[in-house]
Amino acid sequence: MPRLIGNEMQQHKLGGNFTFSAKRIEHLGATEYTLVTIAVDETGSVSGFKDQLLAMLQAAVGSCKSSPRSDNLLVRVLYFSDKYKGGVKEIHGFKPLAEIDPSQYPMPNPGGMTPLCDAAYSAIGAMNKYGKELYDRDYLANGIAFIVTDGGENASVATMPMVKSELAKSVTGEVLESMISIVIGINTQVCGPELDEFTKEAGITKYIDAGDLSDKTIAEKTLAKIAQFVSRSVSSQSQSLGTGGPSQQIAPTI
Amino acid sequence: MLKFSADHHFVIGRTHEYGGIPCQDYALSSGGENVAMATISDGCSSANGTDVGARLLAHTAIAAIWEHWTEFRSPFAKNAIERISSDQRMLTLRAAQSLGLPHSALHATSAHAYFSSSRGGYVHLSGDGVIALKLTDGSMKLTRFDWADNTPCYPLYALDGYTAFIGAHGGDLGGKVCTKEEWVRHPDRGFVLVGISPLTLREGIRGFTEHVEAETMERTLDTIAVFTDGVTQIDGIDWKDAVVQLLNFKTTEGVFAKRRLNRFVADAKKAGKGPLDDLAYAVIRIVRDDEKGEESDDTQSAAESGA
C-alpha cells in the first residue's frame, strides 16, 4: 500500500528495500504520460566534473520544460552510489515538470563505488510499478530512462537477474506502451567495454559512449550535448505515445 | 456544498475511419462552482459538411446556455429549453452563413444538459441518442431514443416548420415513429427493463427532456451523461454495458471522460472492431465536499449481474 508523503506525493515499494515516490494519481489531469527517469552517477570518480554533471542534469530537465509535450511528462531524478542504502538517493520522485525547479538540484557529493544494478533496478522497476498503476486507472504511459555513469557495476544490492526481470517486463507493452532505457557512458576509456557488456546482458535498449571528460572544457561540451540528447529523446518518446511502440527517432550517438 | 466537474470526448467510428470520412460527432462541456453544461451533436452521415455542422451545433448550444445562465441564473427560468433551442438555431444559421455552408450541413442531432448547483437542471435531446443518470449508490437510469428508418429529427428542420421531415415520416404527426427504451441498472441486480414506449412524431419533434429537481440532485445524483447513438453501435458490446463502462471513471481529475473513452475504445478494439459509428459523450459530475478524487471500482458486467 503506497504511503502518503504530504498531500501530493506517495511513496511506493519495489522489491527488497527499494522505494520510490510519485505524484498521487488522482491529481493527474492528462490522458497520457511519459515517465522519465534520469539516474546520475555520484561515485568518487566523478568528483573531477561534478559541477558539469549538475549543469547537465539541470539543462536536461530544464530543456524538457520547453517541449510541446511538457504537460505530459513525469520526471524522477536519482543519484547513485553505494554510500546510500540501496545504492540510490531519490532527488525527487515522478512529478510533473511544472512542479520541478532544476535550480534546486543539490550539487553531487561524489564518493563510494558504483551500484549500477541498483540504479537500473530502481529506475526501471519504479517505472514499471507506477506505469501499472497509471494503466489501471485508464492513463496511457510509456517510459524512458537514462543512466549516466563513468563506471561499471561493482557494488549493488540488486542483482542482474532482478534488473533483467524488470527490463523484460517493461518492454512487453502490457503496462507501459513502450520503454527505452539508455546507459550513457562518460570517461569510458576504461569502463566502456564493461558498460557495453552490462547493457547487453541486462537487456537495456542502448549504450551510448559519450566519450572522454578528462579536460574541463571538453567535459562541459560533452555534458551539454548529453543534456540536449536527453531532452530530444524524451520529446521523441513522448510523441510516440499512442503509436503502440517506442520512438524510432532516438539518435544513435550524443 | 456541491459543485460540478465536466468533461467530454468523441472518437471516429470504424466505418468513417476506413471510408475516409471525418468524424461527424462532437461534444463540449463546462463545469464549475455554480453551473454546468454539456452537449453532444451527431451529424447526418448522408449529408456533406455535417462534421462542421455538428461542431457548430455543439458550440452554439453552449453559447446559448451561457447566454441563458447569464441572464436568468436558472435552468428552469423562462422556457429555458425553447429559448436555448431558438438561440442555438439562430447562432448556428449565422455561423453557417458566414462560412458559406448549406443548410444540409447543419443536419445533426443535438442534446444538452444544463444544471445549477442550487436548482437542479435538465437534459434535453433532439434526435436520437442516450441519456444516463448515475446515482451515488451506483444505480443508473439509462434511456435510449431511436427513430424509424434511422431518420431522427434534427433541430434545424425547424427552418421549414419540419414540413419536409414530417413528410418523410408519412405526414402523420400522431404516427408512432420514435421509441423510448428505459432501463434501470442496480449494482446487485443488474439491468431491469422499465419499458419500451412508442412515441409520436409530434412528441419526437418536441424532443425528450429529463428534469432533475434540486433535492434529488443534491442527495442522490452522481453523474449526468449524454451520448450520441454511436454508443449503441460498438462491435460485440451491448449499449447498456457500454454506457456503464464509459461512466466507470477510475479517477476524476482533469480529462476523466477522455481517459475513460480512450481506454474503452482500446479495449473494445482488442475484443472486436470497436465503435462502428462515431461516438461522442459529454459528462457532468456532481462533486461533493467529501469527495477524494478516486472512484471506487465498479466493473460489474451485465453477465455478472445476471441481466
Coordinates of C-alpha atoms in Angstrom, one line a residue:
Chain A
M1 CA 0.0 0.0 0.0
P2 CA 1.6 3.3 -1.0
R3 CA 2.4 5.7 1.8
L4 CA 1.4 9.3 1.7
I5 CA 4.2 11.8 2.0
G6 CA 2.4 15.1 2.0
N7 CA -0.8 15.8 0.1
E8 CA 0.5 15.3 -3.4
M9 CA 3.1 12.6 -3.3
Q10 CA 3.0 8.9 -2.4
Q11 CA 5.8 6.5 -1.5
H12 CA 5.7 3.1 -3.2
K13 CA 7.7 -0.1 -2.5
L14 CA 9.6 -2.1 -5.0
G15 CA 11.3 -5.4 -4.3
G16 CA 13.8 -5.6 -1.5
N17 CA 14.2 -2.3 0.3
F18 CA 13.8 -0.2 -2.8
T19 CA 11.2 2.5 -2.7
F20 CA 10.2 5.4 -4.9
S21 CA 7.9 8.3 -4.7
A22 CA 5.4 9.6 -7.2
K23 CA 2.6 12.1 -7.7
R24 CA -0.7 10.8 -6.4
I25 CA -2.5 9.6 -9.5
E26 CA -5.8 11.2 -8.6
H27 CA -4.1 14.6 -9.1
L28 CA -3.0 13.8 -12.6
G29 CA -5.2 15.5 -15.2
A30 CA -4.0 14.5 -18.6
T31 CA -4.8 11.3 -20.6
E32 CA -1.3 10.1 -21.1
Y33 CA 2.2 10.5 -19.7
T34 CA 5.8 9.7 -20.5
L35 CA 7.7 8.6 -17.4
V36 CA 11.2 9.9 -17.4
T37 CA 14.0 8.8 -15.1
I38 CA 17.4 10.3 -15.0
A39 CA 19.9 8.5 -12.8
V40 CA 23.3 10.2 -12.3
D41 CA 26.5 8.6 -11.1
E42 CA 27.6 10.2 -7.8
T43 CA 30.6 7.9 -7.1
G44 CA 34.0 9.1 -6.2
S45 CA 35.3 9.0 -9.8
V46 CA 33.0 11.9 -10.9
S47 CA 34.4 14.4 -8.5
G48 CA 36.5 16.0 -11.3
F49 CA 33.4 17.1 -13.2
K50 CA 30.6 17.2 -10.6
D51 CA 29.8 20.9 -11.4
Q52 CA 29.3 19.9 -15.1
L53 CA 27.3 16.9 -14.1
L54 CA 24.9 19.1 -12.2
A55 CA 24.7 21.6 -15.0
M56 CA 23.9 18.7 -17.4
L57 CA 21.1 17.5 -15.2
Q58 CA 19.7 20.9 -14.8
A59 CA 19.9 21.6 -18.5
A60 CA 18.3 18.3 -19.4
V61 CA 15.3 18.7 -17.1
G62 CA 15.1 22.4 -17.9
S63 CA 15.0 21.7 -21.7
C64 CA 12.2 19.3 -21.3
K65 CA 10.1 22.2 -20.0
S66 CA 10.1 23.7 -23.4
S67 CA 8.9 20.6 -25.1
P68 CA 5.3 20.9 -26.6
R69 CA 4.7 17.7 -24.6
S70 CA 5.9 19.1 -21.3
D71 CA 2.5 18.7 -19.7
N72 CA 2.6 15.0 -20.4
L73 CA 6.0 14.3 -18.7
L74 CA 6.5 12.9 -15.2
V75 CA 10.2 13.1 -14.2
R76 CA 12.2 11.3 -11.5
V77 CA 15.8 12.1 -10.7
L78 CA 18.2 9.8 -8.8
Y79 CA 21.8 10.0 -7.7
F80 CA 23.5 6.6 -7.2
S81 CA 26.5 5.5 -5.2
D82 CA 27.0 2.7 -2.7
K83 CA 27.3 5.3 0.1
Y84 CA 23.4 5.3 0.0
K85 CA 21.4 2.5 1.5
G86 CA 20.0 0.6 -1.5
G87 CA 22.6 2.4 -3.7
V88 CA 20.3 5.3 -4.8
K89 CA 19.1 8.6 -3.4
E90 CA 15.9 9.9 -4.9
I91 CA 16.3 13.6 -5.5
H92 CA 12.6 13.7 -6.4
G93 CA 10.0 11.2 -7.4
F94 CA 7.8 11.2 -10.5
K95 CA 6.4 14.7 -10.7
P96 CA 5.0 16.9 -13.5
L97 CA 7.7 19.2 -15.0
A98 CA 5.8 22.3 -13.9
E99 CA 6.5 21.3 -10.3
I100 CA 10.2 20.8 -10.7
D101 CA 12.8 23.5 -10.2
P102 CA 16.1 22.2 -11.6
S103 CA 18.0 25.1 -9.9
Q104 CA 17.2 23.3 -6.6
Y105 CA 19.0 20.1 -7.5
P106 CA 21.8 19.5 -5.0
M107 CA 25.4 19.6 -6.0
P108 CA 26.6 16.0 -6.3
N109 CA 28.8 14.9 -3.4
P110 CA 30.9 12.2 -5.0
G111 CA 32.0 9.2 -3.0
G112 CA 31.7 5.5 -3.0
M113 CA 31.5 2.8 -5.6
T114 CA 29.2 2.1 -8.5
P115 CA 25.9 0.3 -7.8
L116 CA 24.8 0.2 -11.5
C117 CA 22.3 -2.7 -11.0
D118 CA 20.7 -0.7 -8.1
A119 CA 20.3 2.3 -10.3
A120 CA 18.9 0.3 -13.2
Y121 CA 16.6 -1.7 -10.9
S122 CA 15.3 1.4 -9.2
A123 CA 14.8 3.3 -12.4
I124 CA 13.1 0.6 -14.4
G125 CA 11.3 -1.0 -11.5
A126 CA 9.7 2.2 -10.4
M127 CA 8.5 3.0 -14.0
N128 CA 7.0 -0.5 -14.3
K129 CA 5.2 -0.2 -11.0
Y130 CA 4.0 3.4 -11.4
G131 CA 3.2 2.6 -15.0
K132 CA 0.9 -0.3 -13.9
E133 CA -0.9 2.0 -11.5
L134 CA -1.4 4.5 -14.3
Y135 CA -2.6 1.9 -16.7
D136 CA -5.1 0.5 -14.1
R137 CA -6.6 4.0 -13.9
D138 CA -7.0 4.4 -17.7
Y139 CA -3.9 6.5 -18.3
L140 CA -1.7 5.7 -21.3
A141 CA 2.0 5.7 -20.4
N142 CA 5.4 5.0 -21.8
G143 CA 8.8 5.3 -20.3
I144 CA 12.4 6.4 -21.0
A145 CA 15.3 6.0 -18.6
F146 CA 18.8 7.4 -18.7
I147 CA 21.7 6.1 -16.5
V148 CA 24.7 8.4 -16.7
T149 CA 27.8 6.7 -15.4
D150 CA 31.6 6.6 -15.6
G151 CA 32.0 3.2 -14.1
G152 CA 31.0 -0.5 -14.3
E153 CA 28.9 -2.4 -11.8
N154 CA 30.8 -3.2 -8.6
A155 CA 28.6 -2.5 -5.5
S156 CA 24.9 -3.3 -5.9
V157 CA 22.4 -4.9 -3.7
A158 CA 20.1 -5.6 -6.6
T159 CA 21.2 -8.5 -8.8
M160 CA 21.5 -8.7 -12.5
P161 CA 18.5 -11.2 -12.7
M162 CA 16.4 -8.6 -10.8
V163 CA 17.4 -5.9 -13.4
K164 CA 16.8 -8.3 -16.3
S165 CA 13.4 -9.2 -15.0
E166 CA 12.2 -5.6 -14.7
L167 CA 13.6 -4.7 -18.1
A168 CA 11.9 -7.7 -19.7
K169 CA 8.6 -6.7 -18.0
S170 CA 9.0 -3.1 -19.2
V171 CA 9.1 -4.0 -22.9
T172 CA 6.1 -6.4 -23.2
G173 CA 3.8 -3.4 -23.9
E174 CA 1.2 -4.8 -21.4
V175 CA 1.6 -1.9 -18.9
L176 CA 3.9 0.7 -20.4
E177 CA 3.2 1.1 -24.1
S178 CA 6.9 1.1 -24.6
M179 CA 10.1 1.6 -22.7
I180 CA 13.5 2.9 -23.8
S181 CA 16.5 2.6 -21.5
I182 CA 19.8 4.1 -22.2
V183 CA 23.1 3.8 -20.4
I184 CA 25.3 6.9 -21.2
G185 CA 28.9 6.2 -20.5
I186 CA 31.3 9.0 -19.7
N187 CA 35.1 8.9 -19.3
T188 CA 34.8 5.5 -21.0
Q189 CA 38.5 4.7 -21.7
V190 CA 38.4 2.0 -19.0
C191 CA 34.8 1.2 -18.4
G192 CA 33.4 1.4 -21.9
P193 CA 33.5 -2.3 -22.8
E194 CA 32.2 -3.2 -19.4
L195 CA 29.2 -0.8 -19.8
D196 CA 28.5 -2.1 -23.2
E197 CA 28.5 -5.7 -21.8
F198 CA 26.3 -4.6 -18.9
T199 CA 23.8 -3.1 -21.3
K200 CA 23.6 -6.2 -23.4
E201 CA 23.3 -8.6 -20.5
A202 CA 20.6 -6.6 -18.7
G203 CA 18.6 -6.0 -21.9
I204 CA 18.9 -2.2 -21.8
T205 CA 17.9 -0.7 -25.1
K206 CA 21.1 1.0 -25.9
Y207 CA 24.5 2.0 -24.7
I208 CA 25.9 5.4 -25.8
D209 CA 29.6 6.2 -25.3
A210 CA 29.7 9.9 -24.6
G211 CA 33.5 9.9 -24.6
D212 CA 36.2 11.5 -22.6
L213 CA 35.7 14.1 -19.9
S214 CA 39.2 14.5 -18.7
D215 CA 39.5 18.1 -19.8
K216 CA 37.2 20.6 -18.1
T217 CA 36.3 22.3 -21.4
I218 CA 35.6 19.0 -23.1
A219 CA 33.6 17.9 -20.1
E220 CA 31.4 21.0 -20.3
K221 CA 30.7 20.5 -24.0
T222 CA 30.1 16.8 -23.7
L223 CA 27.8 17.0 -20.8
A224 CA 25.9 19.9 -22.5
K225 CA 25.4 17.6 -25.5
I226 CA 24.2 14.8 -23.2
A227 CA 21.6 17.3 -21.8
Q228 CA 20.4 18.0 -25.3
F229 CA 20.3 14.3 -26.2
V230 CA 18.2 13.6 -23.1
S231 CA 15.8 16.4 -23.9
R232 CA 15.4 15.4 -27.6
S233 CA 15.0 11.7 -26.7
V234 CA 12.3 12.5 -24.1
S235 CA 10.4 14.6 -26.6
S236 CA 10.6 11.8 -29.2
Q237 CA 9.5 9.1 -26.8
S238 CA 6.6 11.3 -25.6
Q239 CA 5.5 12.0 -29.2
S240 CA 5.4 8.3 -29.9
L241 CA 2.7 7.8 -27.2
G242 CA -0.4 6.2 -28.7
T243 CA 1.5 4.7 -31.7
G244 CA 1.8 1.3 -30.0
G245 CA 5.6 1.3 -29.9
P246 CA 8.7 3.2 -28.9
S247 CA 10.1 6.2 -30.6
Q248 CA 12.2 5.3 -33.7
Q249 CA 13.8 8.7 -33.5
I250 CA 16.3 8.3 -30.7
A251 CA 19.7 9.3 -32.0
P252 CA 22.4 6.6 -32.0
T253 CA 25.0 8.9 -30.7
I254 CA 25.2 12.0 -28.5
Chain B
M1 CA -21.9 22.3 -0.7
L2 CA -21.7 20.8 -4.2
K3 CA -20.1 21.9 -7.4
F4 CA -19.6 20.4 -10.8
S5 CA -16.9 19.0 -13.0
A6 CA -17.4 18.2 -16.6
D7 CA -15.6 16.6 -19.5
H8 CA -16.4 15.2 -22.9
H9 CA -14.8 13.3 -25.8
F10 CA -15.5 11.9 -29.2
V11 CA -14.0 9.3 -31.4
I12 CA -14.3 8.4 -35.1
G13 CA -16.1 5.1 -35.9
R14 CA -14.6 2.4 -37.9
T15 CA -16.9 3.0 -40.8
H16 CA -15.9 6.6 -41.2
E17 CA -12.2 5.9 -40.4
Y18 CA -12.0 3.3 -43.2
G19 CA -14.2 5.3 -45.5
G20 CA -12.1 8.4 -45.3
I21 CA -15.0 10.4 -43.8
P22 CA -14.3 12.8 -40.9
C23 CA -15.8 12.3 -37.5
Q24 CA -19.3 13.7 -37.6
D25 CA -19.8 13.5 -33.8
Y26 CA -18.8 16.3 -31.4
A27 CA -19.1 17.1 -27.7
L28 CA -18.4 20.0 -25.4
S29 CA -18.8 20.6 -21.7
S30 CA -18.2 23.1 -18.9
G31 CA -18.5 22.6 -15.2
G32 CA -17.7 24.8 -12.2
E33 CA -19.0 26.1 -8.9
N34 CA -22.5 27.2 -9.8
V35 CA -23.4 25.9 -13.2
A36 CA -22.6 23.0 -15.6
M37 CA -23.4 22.3 -19.2
A38 CA -22.7 19.5 -21.6
T39 CA -23.7 18.9 -25.2
I40 CA -23.3 16.4 -27.9
S41 CA -24.1 16.5 -31.6
D42 CA -24.2 13.8 -34.3
G43 CA -24.1 14.9 -38.0
C44 CA -26.1 13.2 -40.6
S45 CA -23.8 10.8 -42.4
S46 CA -25.5 11.2 -45.8
A47 CA -25.0 15.0 -46.0
N48 CA -21.8 16.8 -46.7
G49 CA -20.2 19.1 -44.2
T50 CA -22.1 17.7 -41.2
D51 CA -18.8 17.3 -39.3
V52 CA -18.6 21.1 -39.3
G53 CA -22.4 21.3 -38.6
A54 CA -22.1 19.1 -35.6
R55 CA -19.3 21.3 -34.2
L56 CA -21.4 24.4 -34.9
L57 CA -24.4 22.9 -33.1
A58 CA -22.3 22.0 -30.1
H59 CA -20.6 25.4 -29.8
T60 CA -23.9 27.3 -30.3
A61 CA -25.6 25.1 -27.7
I62 CA -23.0 26.0 -25.1
A63 CA -23.2 29.7 -26.2
A64 CA -27.0 29.7 -25.9
I65 CA -26.9 28.1 -22.4
W66 CA -24.3 30.6 -21.2
E67 CA -26.5 33.4 -22.5
H68 CA -29.5 32.0 -20.7
W69 CA -27.5 31.4 -17.5
T70 CA -26.0 34.9 -17.5
E71 CA -29.5 36.4 -17.8
F72 CA -31.6 34.1 -15.7
R73 CA -29.3 32.1 -13.4
S74 CA -31.6 29.1 -13.5
P75 CA -32.2 26.2 -15.9
F76 CA -35.8 26.4 -15.1
A77 CA -36.4 30.0 -15.8
K78 CA -38.2 31.5 -18.8
N79 CA -38.9 28.5 -21.0
A80 CA -35.2 27.6 -21.0
I81 CA -35.4 24.8 -23.5
E82 CA -37.3 26.8 -26.1
R83 CA -35.1 29.8 -25.7
I84 CA -31.9 27.9 -25.8
S85 CA -33.0 25.9 -28.8
S86 CA -34.1 29.0 -30.6
D87 CA -30.9 30.9 -29.8
Q88 CA -28.9 27.8 -30.9
R89 CA -30.7 27.8 -34.2
M90 CA -30.1 31.5 -34.8
L91 CA -26.4 31.3 -33.8
T92 CA -25.9 28.2 -36.0
L93 CA -27.5 29.8 -39.0
R94 CA -25.4 32.9 -38.6
A95 CA -22.2 31.0 -38.4
A96 CA -23.2 28.7 -41.3
Q97 CA -23.9 31.8 -43.4
S98 CA -20.6 33.3 -42.7
L99 CA -18.9 30.1 -43.7
G100 CA -21.0 29.6 -46.8
L101 CA -22.3 26.3 -45.5
P102 CA -25.6 24.9 -47.0
H103 CA -28.4 24.1 -44.6
S104 CA -27.9 20.4 -45.2
A105 CA -24.5 20.7 -43.4
L106 CA -26.4 21.5 -40.3
H107 CA -28.4 18.3 -40.3
A108 CA -27.3 17.0 -36.9
T109 CA -28.8 15.9 -33.7
S110 CA -28.3 17.9 -30.5
A111 CA -28.6 17.1 -26.8
H112 CA -27.6 19.3 -23.9
A113 CA -27.6 19.1 -20.2
Y114 CA -27.9 22.3 -18.1
F115 CA -27.5 22.2 -14.3
S116 CA -27.3 24.7 -11.5
S117 CA -25.9 23.8 -8.1
S118 CA -28.8 25.4 -6.3
R119 CA -31.7 24.5 -8.7
G120 CA -31.0 21.2 -10.3
G121 CA -31.4 21.0 -14.0
Y122 CA -32.4 19.0 -17.1
V123 CA -31.2 17.1 -20.1
H124 CA -32.8 17.7 -23.4
L125 CA -32.3 15.7 -26.6
S126 CA -33.4 16.4 -30.1
G127 CA -32.9 13.4 -32.4
D128 CA -31.5 10.1 -31.2
G129 CA -29.0 9.0 -28.6
V130 CA -28.8 8.0 -24.9
I131 CA -29.3 9.9 -21.6
A132 CA -27.8 8.3 -18.5
L133 CA -28.2 9.3 -14.9
K134 CA -25.9 7.7 -12.3
L135 CA -26.7 7.8 -8.7
T136 CA -24.4 7.9 -5.7
D137 CA -25.5 4.3 -4.7
G138 CA -24.2 3.1 -8.0
S139 CA -27.5 2.5 -9.7
M140 CA -28.2 4.0 -13.1
K141 CA -31.1 5.1 -15.3
L142 CA -30.5 4.7 -19.0
T143 CA -32.8 6.0 -21.7
R144 CA -32.3 5.4 -25.3
F145 CA -34.1 7.2 -28.1
D146 CA -34.4 5.8 -31.6
W147 CA -36.3 6.8 -34.8
A148 CA -37.9 4.7 -37.5
D149 CA -35.8 4.3 -40.7
N150 CA -32.9 5.8 -38.8
T151 CA -34.3 9.2 -39.6
P152 CA -34.1 11.3 -36.4
C153 CA -35.3 14.8 -36.0
Y154 CA -32.7 17.5 -36.4
P155 CA -33.1 20.9 -34.7
L156 CA -32.5 22.7 -37.9
Y157 CA -35.6 21.1 -39.5
A158 CA -37.4 23.8 -37.7
L159 CA -36.4 26.2 -40.5
D160 CA -39.2 24.9 -42.7
G161 CA -41.5 24.2 -39.8
Y162 CA -40.5 20.5 -40.0
T163 CA -42.6 20.2 -43.2
A164 CA -40.1 18.0 -45.1
F165 CA -39.3 15.9 -42.1
I166 CA -43.0 15.3 -41.3
G167 CA -43.5 14.3 -44.9
A168 CA -40.5 11.9 -44.7
H169 CA -42.2 10.1 -41.8
G170 CA -45.6 9.7 -43.6
G171 CA -47.2 13.0 -42.8
D172 CA -49.0 11.9 -39.7
L173 CA -48.0 13.8 -36.5
G174 CA -49.7 11.1 -34.5
G175 CA -47.8 8.3 -36.1
K176 CA -45.6 6.3 -33.8
V177 CA -42.1 6.8 -35.3
C178 CA -39.8 7.0 -32.2
T179 CA -39.0 4.7 -29.4
K180 CA -38.1 5.4 -25.9
E181 CA -36.3 2.5 -24.2
E182 CA -35.8 2.8 -20.4
W183 CA -33.6 0.7 -18.2
V184 CA -32.5 0.8 -14.6
R185 CA -29.3 -0.8 -13.5
H186 CA -28.9 -1.9 -9.9
P187 CA -25.4 -2.7 -8.6
D188 CA -26.6 -6.0 -7.2
R189 CA -29.5 -6.9 -9.6
G190 CA -28.2 -5.8 -12.9
F191 CA -30.3 -4.3 -15.7
V192 CA -34.1 -4.1 -15.3
L193 CA -36.2 -3.0 -18.3
V194 CA -38.6 -0.3 -17.2
G195 CA -40.3 -0.1 -20.5
I196 CA -40.2 0.4 -24.3
S197 CA -42.6 3.2 -25.3
P198 CA -43.5 4.2 -28.8
L199 CA -43.7 8.0 -29.2
T200 CA -45.5 10.0 -31.8
L201 CA -43.9 12.1 -34.4
R202 CA -45.2 15.2 -32.6
E203 CA -43.5 14.1 -29.4
G204 CA -40.3 13.3 -31.2
I205 CA -40.2 16.7 -32.8
R206 CA -40.7 18.3 -29.4
G207 CA -37.6 16.4 -28.1
F208 CA -37.1 14.5 -25.0
T209 CA -36.4 16.0 -21.6
E210 CA -35.4 14.6 -18.3
H211 CA -35.7 17.0 -15.4
V212 CA -33.8 16.7 -12.1
E213 CA -35.0 18.6 -9.0
A214 CA -32.5 20.3 -6.8
E215 CA -33.2 17.9 -3.8
T216 CA -32.7 14.8 -6.0
M217 CA -29.5 16.2 -7.4
E218 CA -28.1 17.1 -4.0
R219 CA -29.0 13.9 -2.3
T220 CA -28.6 11.1 -4.9
L221 CA -27.2 12.2 -8.2
D222 CA -23.6 11.4 -9.1
T223 CA -23.3 11.8 -12.9
I224 CA -25.3 13.0 -15.9
A225 CA -24.2 11.9 -19.3
V226 CA -25.5 12.3 -22.9
F227 CA -24.3 10.0 -25.7
T228 CA -24.7 10.0 -29.5
D229 CA -26.2 6.9 -30.9
G230 CA -22.7 5.6 -31.6
V231 CA -22.8 4.1 -28.1
T232 CA -25.4 1.7 -29.5
Q233 CA -23.1 0.5 -32.3
I234 CA -20.0 -0.9 -30.6
D235 CA -19.0 -4.2 -32.0
G236 CA -19.7 -7.0 -29.6
I237 CA -20.7 -4.7 -26.7
D238 CA -24.4 -4.1 -25.7
W239 CA -25.1 -0.4 -25.5
K240 CA -26.1 -0.6 -21.8
D241 CA -22.8 -2.2 -20.9
A242 CA -21.0 0.4 -22.9
V243 CA -22.7 3.2 -21.0
V244 CA -21.9 1.6 -17.7
Q245 CA -18.2 1.1 -18.7
L246 CA -18.0 4.7 -20.0
L247 CA -19.2 6.1 -16.7
N248 CA -16.9 3.9 -14.6
F249 CA -14.3 6.6 -14.1
K250 CA -11.2 5.3 -12.3
T251 CA -10.0 8.8 -11.4
T252 CA -11.9 12.1 -11.8
E253 CA -9.2 14.7 -12.1
G254 CA -8.8 16.6 -15.4
V255 CA -9.9 15.0 -18.6
F256 CA -11.5 12.0 -16.9
A257 CA -14.0 11.2 -19.7
K258 CA -11.3 11.3 -22.4
R259 CA -9.2 8.8 -20.4
R260 CA -12.2 6.5 -20.0
L261 CA -13.3 6.7 -23.6
N262 CA -9.7 6.2 -24.9
R263 CA -9.2 3.1 -22.8
F264 CA -12.7 1.8 -23.6
V265 CA -12.1 2.1 -27.3
A266 CA -8.6 0.4 -27.0
D267 CA -10.1 -2.5 -25.1
A268 CA -13.1 -2.7 -27.4
K269 CA -10.8 -2.9 -30.4
K270 CA -8.9 -5.8 -28.8
A271 CA -12.1 -7.7 -28.3
G272 CA -13.7 -6.7 -31.6
K273 CA -13.9 -3.9 -34.1
G274 CA -14.7 -1.2 -31.6
P275 CA -17.0 1.6 -32.3
L276 CA -18.6 1.1 -35.8
D277 CA -20.1 4.6 -35.8
D278 CA -18.7 7.9 -34.5
L279 CA -19.2 8.2 -30.7
A280 CA -19.4 11.3 -28.6
Y281 CA -20.3 11.8 -25.0
A282 CA -20.4 14.7 -22.5
V283 CA -20.5 14.2 -18.8
I284 CA -21.3 16.3 -15.8
R285 CA -20.3 15.1 -12.4
I286 CA -21.7 16.3 -9.1
V287 CA -18.7 16.9 -6.8
R288 CA -19.4 16.9 -3.1
D289 CA -17.1 18.4 -0.4
D290 CA -16.0 15.0 0.9
E291 CA -15.0 13.5 -2.5
K292 CA -11.5 12.1 -2.6
G293 CA -10.9 12.1 -6.3
E294 CA -10.6 8.4 -7.0
E295 CA -13.7 6.4 -7.8
S296 CA -14.4 3.0 -6.4
D297 CA -14.1 0.3 -9.0
D298 CA -17.5 -0.7 -10.3
T299 CA -16.8 -3.2 -13.0
Q300 CA -19.8 -5.5 -12.6
S301 CA -20.7 -6.5 -16.1
A302 CA -24.2 -7.4 -17.3
A303 CA -23.2 -11.1 -17.4
E304 CA -22.1 -11.0 -13.7
S305 CA -25.2 -9.2 -12.6
G306 CA -27.4 -11.7 -14.4
A307 CA -29.2 -9.2 -16.6

